[in-house]
């Protein structure tokens, strides 16, 4: 980069695996790529742990919960016009030829999820502009709220986790961890007709959010849990919570692991004796498109879960407040 190259501010994950504010060259539309003007980018819980998570490759701009508009389109791109409103599927750069892509299991495509995921191994949306493969773009209705548009990615993650719990209609379901994914899971379980929803969460503030989300009961982890639940959506990534979840499941119950953390707390004897089903839930498939109308028409409400919209320069402070669990979801407006 020479002195005359335009630069832009960005939240960078450095080669030393630190998260810093930095200046980066401003991208321009190149062949086969689309330049996005970022509107809002959410800070994800996993961004707080980027330094410890191998899936975060150093040297990239963070931010994988991104909404914006097409700014300009490179040669060789069909179907996208400047001004179109989009959500970014950060795992959308699928190869189309691997065995998982051919089987429709795009969330197992190595290129899409482990090599070029937006905001992880490819520059993300914590910057004013972002150059992307067109396959990562999903159209959004103009009528959709601005904040709602920024929740598509985490909502898709939560929807897949709830789906993998099986038929929850009339059943008792435990959600462990009351962060954004846990709150979305509670709301989606309500929509799916769950009979009774219990949340376990250490932070009192987040337990209050759980009530607003529609949980019938909210408990601190040291309070007695439900003796027999049909399914658990594990959103905390906490080993003790995962262990507790196994204990709470009734025979034949399903544990959905969507909050990954070190040390599983999974006891094989408990799994064996109760013939439990343990399922991982990784990103999303069609759920990404399915949550867009749910957020747009208000079936899935998220405005109350949005703590703040901050300028890019406040991102590091926002990450610190999320670490303390004193906020729920902070969105970054890189043009403010
Ligand atoms: Zn995330
Ligand atoms: Zn593939």
CSV table of C-alpha atoms and ligand atoms in Angstrom, one decimal:
chain,number,residue,atom,x,y,z
A,1,UNK,CA,0.0,0.0,0.0
A,2,UNK,CA,1.5,3.4,-1.0
A,3,UNK,CA,0.7,6.7,0.6
A,4,UNK,CA,-2.0,7.5,-1.9
A,5,UNK,CA,-4.0,4.3,-1.5
A,6,UNK,CA,-7.3,4.9,0.2
A,7,UNK,CA,-7.6,3.3,3.6
A,8,UNK,CA,-10.5,2.6,5.9
A,9,UNK,CA,-10.8,1.9,9.6
A,10,UNK,CA,-11.3,-1.7,10.6
A,11,UNK,CA,-11.3,-4.1,13.6
A,12,UNK,CA,-8.4,-6.4,12.8
A,13,UNK,CA,-7.5,-9.8,14.2
A,14,UNK,CA,-3.7,-9.4,14.0
A,15,UNK,CA,-1.0,-12.0,13.2
A,16,UNK,CA,-0.3,-11.9,16.9
A,17,UNK,CA,-3.9,-13.0,17.5
A,18,UNK,CA,-4.9,-9.7,19.1
A,19,UNK,CA,-8.0,-7.7,18.3
A,20,UNK,CA,-7.2,-4.0,17.5
A,21,UNK,CA,-8.5,-1.0,15.6
A,22,UNK,CA,-6.4,-0.5,12.5
A,23,UNK,CA,-6.3,1.0,9.0
A,24,UNK,CA,-6.7,-1.3,6.1
A,25,UNK,CA,-6.6,-0.7,2.3
A,26,UNK,CA,-10.1,0.1,1.1
A,27,UNK,CA,-11.2,-2.7,-1.3
A,28,UNK,CA,-12.6,-2.2,-4.8
A,29,UNK,CA,-14.8,-4.5,-6.8
A,30,UNK,CA,-12.7,-7.0,-8.7
A,31,UNK,CA,-13.5,-9.7,-11.2
A,32,UNK,CA,-16.2,-12.1,-9.9
A,33,UNK,CA,-16.6,-10.3,-6.6
A,34,UNK,CA,-19.1,-7.9,-5.1
A,35,UNK,CA,-18.2,-4.8,-3.0
A,36,UNK,CA,-20.6,-4.4,0.0
A,37,UNK,CA,-21.3,-1.2,1.8
A,38,UNK,CA,-21.7,-2.4,5.4
A,39,UNK,CA,-24.7,-1.1,7.3
A,40,UNK,CA,-24.5,-3.0,10.6
A,41,UNK,CA,-22.3,-5.8,11.9
A,42,UNK,CA,-23.1,-7.7,15.1
A,43,UNK,CA,-20.4,-8.7,17.6
A,44,UNK,CA,-20.7,-12.5,18.2
A,45,UNK,CA,-19.8,-14.3,21.4
A,46,UNK,CA,-17.2,-16.2,19.6
A,47,UNK,CA,-15.5,-13.0,18.5
A,48,UNK,CA,-14.7,-12.5,22.2
A,49,UNK,CA,-12.7,-15.7,22.2
A,50,UNK,CA,-11.0,-15.3,18.7
A,51,UNK,CA,-7.5,-15.5,20.3
A,52,UNK,CA,-8.2,-19.1,21.5
A,53,UNK,CA,-10.3,-20.4,18.6
A,54,UNK,CA,-8.3,-21.9,15.8
A,55,UNK,CA,-11.1,-21.2,13.3
A,56,UNK,CA,-10.1,-17.5,13.5
A,57,UNK,CA,-7.2,-17.1,11.1
A,58,UNK,CA,-4.9,-14.2,11.9
A,59,UNK,CA,-4.6,-11.1,9.7
A,60,UNK,CA,-8.3,-10.6,8.9
A,61,UNK,CA,-11.0,-8.1,9.7
A,62,UNK,CA,-13.5,-9.5,12.1
A,63,UNK,CA,-17.3,-9.5,11.9
A,64,UNK,CA,-19.5,-12.3,10.5
A,65,UNK,CA,-23.0,-11.0,11.4
A,66,UNK,CA,-23.2,-8.5,8.5
A,67,UNK,CA,-25.9,-6.6,6.7
A,68,UNK,CA,-25.5,-3.9,4.1
A,69,UNK,CA,-26.0,-3.0,0.4
A,70,UNK,CA,-24.3,-3.8,-2.8
A,71,UNK,CA,-22.0,-0.9,-3.6
A,72,UNK,CA,-20.5,-2.1,-6.9
A,73,UNK,CA,-20.2,-5.3,-8.8
A,74,UNK,CA,-17.1,-6.7,-10.5
A,75,UNK,CA,-17.0,-8.0,-14.0
A,76,UNK,CA,-18.3,-11.5,-14.4
A,77,UNK,CA,-21.0,-11.2,-11.7
A,78,UNK,CA,-24.6,-11.7,-12.7
A,79,UNK,CA,-27.7,-11.1,-10.7
A,80,UNK,CA,-26.6,-8.4,-8.3
A,81,UNK,CA,-27.1,-4.6,-8.7
A,82,UNK,CA,-25.7,-1.6,-6.8
A,83,UNK,CA,-28.1,-0.6,-4.0
A,84,UNK,CA,-29.5,-4.1,-3.4
A,85,UNK,CA,-30.0,-4.8,0.2
A,86,UNK,CA,-28.3,-8.0,1.5
A,87,UNK,CA,-27.5,-10.2,4.5
A,88,UNK,CA,-24.1,-11.9,4.3
A,89,UNK,CA,-24.0,-15.7,4.8
A,90,UNK,CA,-20.5,-15.9,6.2
A,91,UNK,CA,-20.3,-19.6,5.3
A,92,UNK,CA,-21.7,-19.1,1.8
A,93,UNK,CA,-18.6,-19.4,-0.3
A,94,UNK,CA,-19.3,-23.1,-1.0
A,95,UNK,CA,-17.1,-25.0,-3.5
A,96,UNK,CA,-20.0,-26.8,-5.0
A,97,UNK,CA,-18.0,-29.9,-5.8
A,98,UNK,CA,-16.9,-31.6,-2.6
A,99,UNK,CA,-18.9,-34.6,-1.4
A,100,UNK,CA,-20.7,-32.5,1.3
A,101,UNK,CA,-21.7,-29.8,-1.2
A,102,UNK,CA,-23.0,-32.5,-3.6
A,103,UNK,CA,-25.0,-34.0,-0.7
A,104,UNK,CA,-26.5,-30.6,0.1
A,105,UNK,CA,-24.6,-30.4,3.4
A,106,UNK,CA,-23.0,-27.1,2.7
A,107,UNK,CA,-22.2,-26.5,6.4
A,108,UNK,CA,-19.6,-29.2,6.1
A,109,UNK,CA,-17.9,-27.7,3.0
A,110,UNK,CA,-14.3,-27.1,4.1
A,111,UNK,CA,-13.8,-24.1,1.8
A,112,UNK,CA,-16.9,-22.4,2.9
A,113,UNK,CA,-16.6,-22.9,6.7
A,114,UNK,CA,-13.0,-23.5,7.5
A,115,UNK,CA,-11.0,-21.7,4.7
A,116,UNK,CA,-13.0,-18.6,3.5
A,117,UNK,CA,-15.6,-18.0,6.2
A,118,UNK,CA,-16.3,-14.2,6.3
A,119,UNK,CA,-15.0,-12.6,9.5
A,120,UNK,CA,-13.0,-15.7,10.4
A,121,UNK,CA,-10.6,-16.6,7.5
A,122,UNK,CA,-11.7,-13.9,5.1
A,123,UNK,CA,-12.2,-10.2,5.9
A,124,UNK,CA,-15.4,-9.5,7.7
A,125,UNK,CA,-17.9,-6.6,8.3
A,126,UNK,CA,-16.2,-4.6,11.1
A,127,UNK,CA,-15.2,-2.1,8.5
A,128,UNK,CA,-17.1,0.2,6.1
A,129,UNK,CA,-16.7,-1.9,3.1
A,130,UNK,CA,-16.2,-5.6,2.3
A,131,UNK,CA,-15.4,-7.5,-0.9
A,132,UNK,CA,-17.2,-10.8,-1.2
A,133,UNK,CA,-18.0,-13.8,-3.4
A,134,UNK,CA,-21.6,-13.4,-4.7
A,135,UNK,CA,-22.6,-16.8,-3.2
A,136,UNK,CA,-22.4,-15.3,0.3
A,137,UNK,CA,-25.1,-12.7,-0.5
A,138,UNK,CA,-28.8,-13.2,0.3
A,139,UNK,CA,-31.4,-10.6,-0.7
A,140,UNK,CA,-33.3,-8.8,2.1
A,141,UNK,CA,-36.7,-7.1,1.7
A,142,UNK,CA,-36.6,-3.3,1.8
A,143,UNK,CA,-39.4,-3.4,4.4
A,144,UNK,CA,-37.2,-5.3,6.9
A,145,UNK,CA,-36.0,-3.3,9.9
A,146,UNK,CA,-32.4,-2.3,10.1
A,147,UNK,CA,-31.7,-4.0,13.4
A,148,UNK,CA,-33.6,-7.1,12.4
A,149,UNK,CA,-31.5,-7.5,9.3
A,150,UNK,CA,-28.4,-7.6,11.5
A,151,UNK,CA,-29.7,-10.6,13.4
A,152,UNK,CA,-30.1,-13.0,10.4
A,153,UNK,CA,-26.9,-14.9,11.1
A,154,UNK,CA,-27.3,-15.6,14.8
A,155,UNK,CA,-31.1,-16.3,14.3
A,156,UNK,CA,-30.2,-18.9,11.6
A,157,UNK,CA,-27.8,-20.6,14.0
A,158,UNK,CA,-30.5,-20.8,16.7
A,159,UNK,CA,-33.1,-22.0,14.3
A,160,UNK,CA,-31.0,-25.0,13.2
A,161,UNK,CA,-30.3,-25.9,16.9
A,162,UNK,CA,-34.0,-25.8,17.7
A,163,UNK,CA,-34.8,-27.9,14.6
A,164,UNK,CA,-32.3,-30.5,15.5
A,165,UNK,CA,-34.0,-31.0,18.9
A,166,UNK,CA,-36.8,-32.8,17.0
A,167,UNK,CA,-40.5,-32.3,17.6
A,168,UNK,CA,-40.7,-30.2,20.8
A,169,UNK,CA,-44.5,-29.5,20.6
A,170,UNK,CA,-45.9,-29.9,24.1
A,171,UNK,CA,-42.6,-31.1,25.5
A,172,UNK,CA,-40.3,-29.7,28.2
A,173,UNK,CA,-37.1,-28.2,26.8
A,174,UNK,CA,-34.1,-26.9,28.8
A,175,UNK,CA,-31.9,-24.1,27.3
A,176,UNK,CA,-28.5,-23.7,29.0
A,177,UNK,CA,-26.9,-20.3,28.5
A,178,UNK,CA,-28.9,-17.1,28.2
A,179,UNK,CA,-26.8,-15.2,25.7
A,180,UNK,CA,-28.2,-14.1,22.3
A,181,UNK,CA,-28.3,-17.7,20.9
A,182,UNK,CA,-30.1,-18.9,24.1
A,183,UNK,CA,-32.6,-16.1,24.0
A,184,UNK,CA,-33.3,-16.7,20.3
A,185,UNK,CA,-33.6,-20.4,21.0
A,186,UNK,CA,-36.3,-19.7,23.7
A,187,UNK,CA,-38.2,-17.5,21.2
A,188,UNK,CA,-38.0,-20.1,18.5
A,189,UNK,CA,-39.0,-22.9,20.9
A,190,UNK,CA,-42.1,-20.9,21.8
A,191,UNK,CA,-42.9,-20.6,18.1
A,192,UNK,CA,-42.4,-24.3,17.7
A,193,UNK,CA,-45.0,-25.0,20.4
A,194,UNK,CA,-42.8,-26.2,23.2
A,195,UNK,CA,-44.9,-27.0,26.3
A,196,UNK,CA,-42.5,-25.8,28.9
A,197,UNK,CA,-39.2,-23.9,28.5
A,198,UNK,CA,-36.6,-23.7,31.3
A,199,UNK,CA,-33.5,-21.5,31.1
A,200,UNK,CA,-30.3,-22.0,33.2
A,201,UNK,CA,-28.0,-19.0,33.2
A,202,UNK,CA,-25.7,-17.5,35.9
A,203,UNK,CA,-26.2,-13.8,35.1
A,204,UNK,CA,-29.4,-12.4,36.7
A,205,UNK,CA,-29.8,-9.8,34.0
A,206,UNK,CA,-29.8,-12.5,31.3
A,207,UNK,CA,-32.3,-14.6,33.3
A,208,UNK,CA,-34.6,-11.5,33.2
A,209,UNK,CA,-34.2,-11.5,29.4
A,210,UNK,CA,-35.1,-15.2,29.5
A,211,UNK,CA,-38.5,-14.3,31.0
A,212,UNK,CA,-39.0,-11.7,28.3
A,213,UNK,CA,-38.1,-14.3,25.7
A,214,UNK,CA,-40.8,-16.6,27.0
A,215,UNK,CA,-39.1,-19.0,29.4
A,216,UNK,CA,-41.5,-20.5,31.9
A,217,UNK,CA,-38.8,-20.8,34.5
A,218,UNK,CA,-35.3,-19.3,34.8
A,219,UNK,CA,-32.7,-20.8,37.1
A,220,UNK,CA,-29.2,-20.1,38.2
A,221,UNK,CA,-27.0,-23.1,37.5
A,222,UNK,CA,-26.7,-24.0,41.2
A,223,UNK,CA,-30.5,-24.2,41.6
A,224,UNK,CA,-32.1,-27.6,41.1
A,225,UNK,CA,-32.8,-28.3,37.4
A,226,UNK,CA,-35.8,-29.9,35.8
A,227,UNK,CA,-35.7,-33.6,36.6
A,228,UNK,CA,-36.8,-34.8,33.1
A,229,UNK,CA,-36.7,-32.8,30.0
A,230,UNK,CA,-37.2,-34.1,26.5
A,231,UNK,CA,-34.4,-31.9,24.9
A,232,UNK,CA,-31.7,-29.5,25.9
A,233,UNK,CA,-30.3,-26.7,23.7
A,234,UNK,CA,-26.8,-26.2,25.0
A,235,UNK,CA,-25.9,-22.6,24.2
A,236,UNK,CA,-23.3,-21.9,27.0
A,237,UNK,CA,-20.2,-23.7,25.9
A,238,UNK,CA,-19.7,-24.4,29.6
A,239,UNK,CA,-18.6,-27.9,30.7
A,240,UNK,CA,-20.6,-27.8,33.9
A,241,UNK,CA,-23.7,-26.7,32.1
A,242,UNK,CA,-23.3,-29.5,29.6
A,243,UNK,CA,-22.9,-32.1,32.3
A,244,UNK,CA,-26.0,-30.7,34.0
A,245,UNK,CA,-27.9,-30.9,30.7
A,246,UNK,CA,-27.1,-34.6,30.4
A,247,UNK,CA,-28.4,-35.2,33.9
A,248,UNK,CA,-31.7,-33.4,33.2
A,249,UNK,CA,-32.5,-35.3,30.1
A,250,UNK,CA,-35.2,-38.1,30.2
A,251,UNK,CA,-34.4,-41.4,28.6
A,252,UNK,CA,-34.3,-41.1,24.8
A,253,UNK,CA,-33.9,-37.3,25.1
A,254,UNK,CA,-31.8,-35.2,22.8
A,255,UNK,CA,-28.9,-32.8,23.6
A,256,UNK,CA,-28.2,-30.3,20.9
A,257,UNK,CA,-24.7,-28.8,21.3
A,258,UNK,CA,-24.6,-25.3,19.7
A,259,UNK,CA,-22.4,-23.5,22.2
A,260,UNK,CA,-19.0,-25.1,21.8
A,261,UNK,CA,-16.5,-24.8,24.7
A,262,UNK,CA,-13.4,-26.7,26.0
A,263,UNK,CA,-14.0,-29.8,28.1
A,264,UNK,CA,-17.3,-31.5,27.1
A,265,UNK,CA,-18.7,-32.7,30.5
A,266,UNK,CA,-20.3,-35.5,28.5
A,267,UNK,CA,-20.4,-38.7,30.5
A,268,UNK,CA,-20.7,-41.8,28.3
A,269,UNK,CA,-22.4,-43.9,31.1
A,270,UNK,CA,-25.2,-41.3,31.3
A,271,UNK,CA,-25.5,-41.3,27.5
A,272,UNK,CA,-25.6,-45.1,27.4
A,273,UNK,CA,-28.0,-45.7,30.3
A,274,UNK,CA,-30.6,-43.2,29.1
A,275,UNK,CA,-30.0,-43.9,25.4
A,276,UNK,CA,-29.5,-40.2,24.9
A,277,UNK,CA,-29.0,-38.6,21.5
A,278,UNK,CA,-26.2,-36.0,21.3
A,279,UNK,CA,-26.3,-33.8,18.2
A,280,UNK,CA,-24.0,-31.0,17.1
A,281,UNK,CA,-25.5,-28.0,15.4
A,282,UNK,CA,-23.0,-26.2,13.2
A,283,UNK,CA,-24.0,-22.9,11.5
A,284,UNK,CA,-27.1,-23.4,9.2
A,285,UNK,CA,-28.3,-24.6,5.8
A,286,UNK,CA,-31.7,-23.4,4.6
A,287,UNK,CA,-32.3,-21.8,8.0
A,288,UNK,CA,-30.4,-18.7,6.8
A,289,UNK,CA,-33.1,-17.9,4.3
A,290,UNK,CA,-35.9,-19.1,6.5
A,291,UNK,CA,-35.3,-16.7,9.4
A,292,UNK,CA,-35.4,-13.6,7.0
A,293,UNK,CA,-39.2,-13.5,6.8
A,294,UNK,CA,-39.5,-14.4,10.5
A,295,UNK,CA,-37.4,-11.4,11.5
A,296,UNK,CA,-39.0,-9.1,8.8
A,297,UNK,CA,-42.6,-9.7,9.9
A,298,UNK,CA,-41.9,-9.7,13.7
A,299,UNK,CA,-42.6,-13.3,14.5
A,300,UNK,CA,-39.1,-13.4,15.8
A,301,UNK,CA,-38.5,-10.2,17.8
A,302,UNK,CA,-35.0,-9.0,18.4
A,303,UNK,CA,-35.2,-5.3,19.1
A,304,UNK,CA,-35.3,-5.8,22.8
A,305,UNK,CA,-32.2,-8.0,22.7
A,306,UNK,CA,-30.2,-5.3,20.9
A,307,UNK,CA,-28.4,-3.4,23.7
A,308,UNK,CA,-26.7,-0.8,21.6
A,309,UNK,CA,-25.6,0.4,18.1
A,310,UNK,CA,-22.1,1.8,18.4
A,311,UNK,CA,-19.5,3.3,16.0
A,312,UNK,CA,-16.5,1.3,14.9
A,313,UNK,CA,-14.2,3.1,17.2
A,314,UNK,CA,-16.2,1.8,20.2
A,315,UNK,CA,-16.0,-1.9,19.2
A,316,UNK,CA,-13.2,-2.8,21.6
A,317,UNK,CA,-15.2,-1.3,24.5
A,318,UNK,CA,-18.3,-3.2,23.4
A,319,UNK,CA,-16.3,-6.4,23.3
A,320,UNK,CA,-15.2,-5.8,26.9
A,321,UNK,CA,-18.8,-5.2,28.0
A,322,UNK,CA,-19.9,-8.4,26.3
A,323,UNK,CA,-17.2,-10.3,28.1
A,324,UNK,CA,-18.7,-9.1,31.4
A,325,UNK,CA,-22.2,-10.2,30.2
A,326,UNK,CA,-23.4,-6.7,31.0
A,327,UNK,CA,-24.8,-6.4,27.5
A,328,UNK,CA,-26.7,-8.8,25.2
A,329,UNK,CA,-26.0,-7.9,21.6
A,330,UNK,CA,-24.1,-4.9,20.4
A,331,UNK,CA,-24.3,-3.9,16.7
A,332,UNK,CA,-21.5,-1.8,15.1
A,333,UNK,CA,-22.3,0.9,12.5
A,334,UNK,CA,-19.0,1.5,10.7
A,335,UNK,CA,-20.3,4.7,9.0
A,336,UNK,CA,-21.3,6.4,12.2
B,1,LIG,ZN1,-21.0,-16.1,15.5
B,2,LIG,ZN1,-17.9,-27.9,-0.9
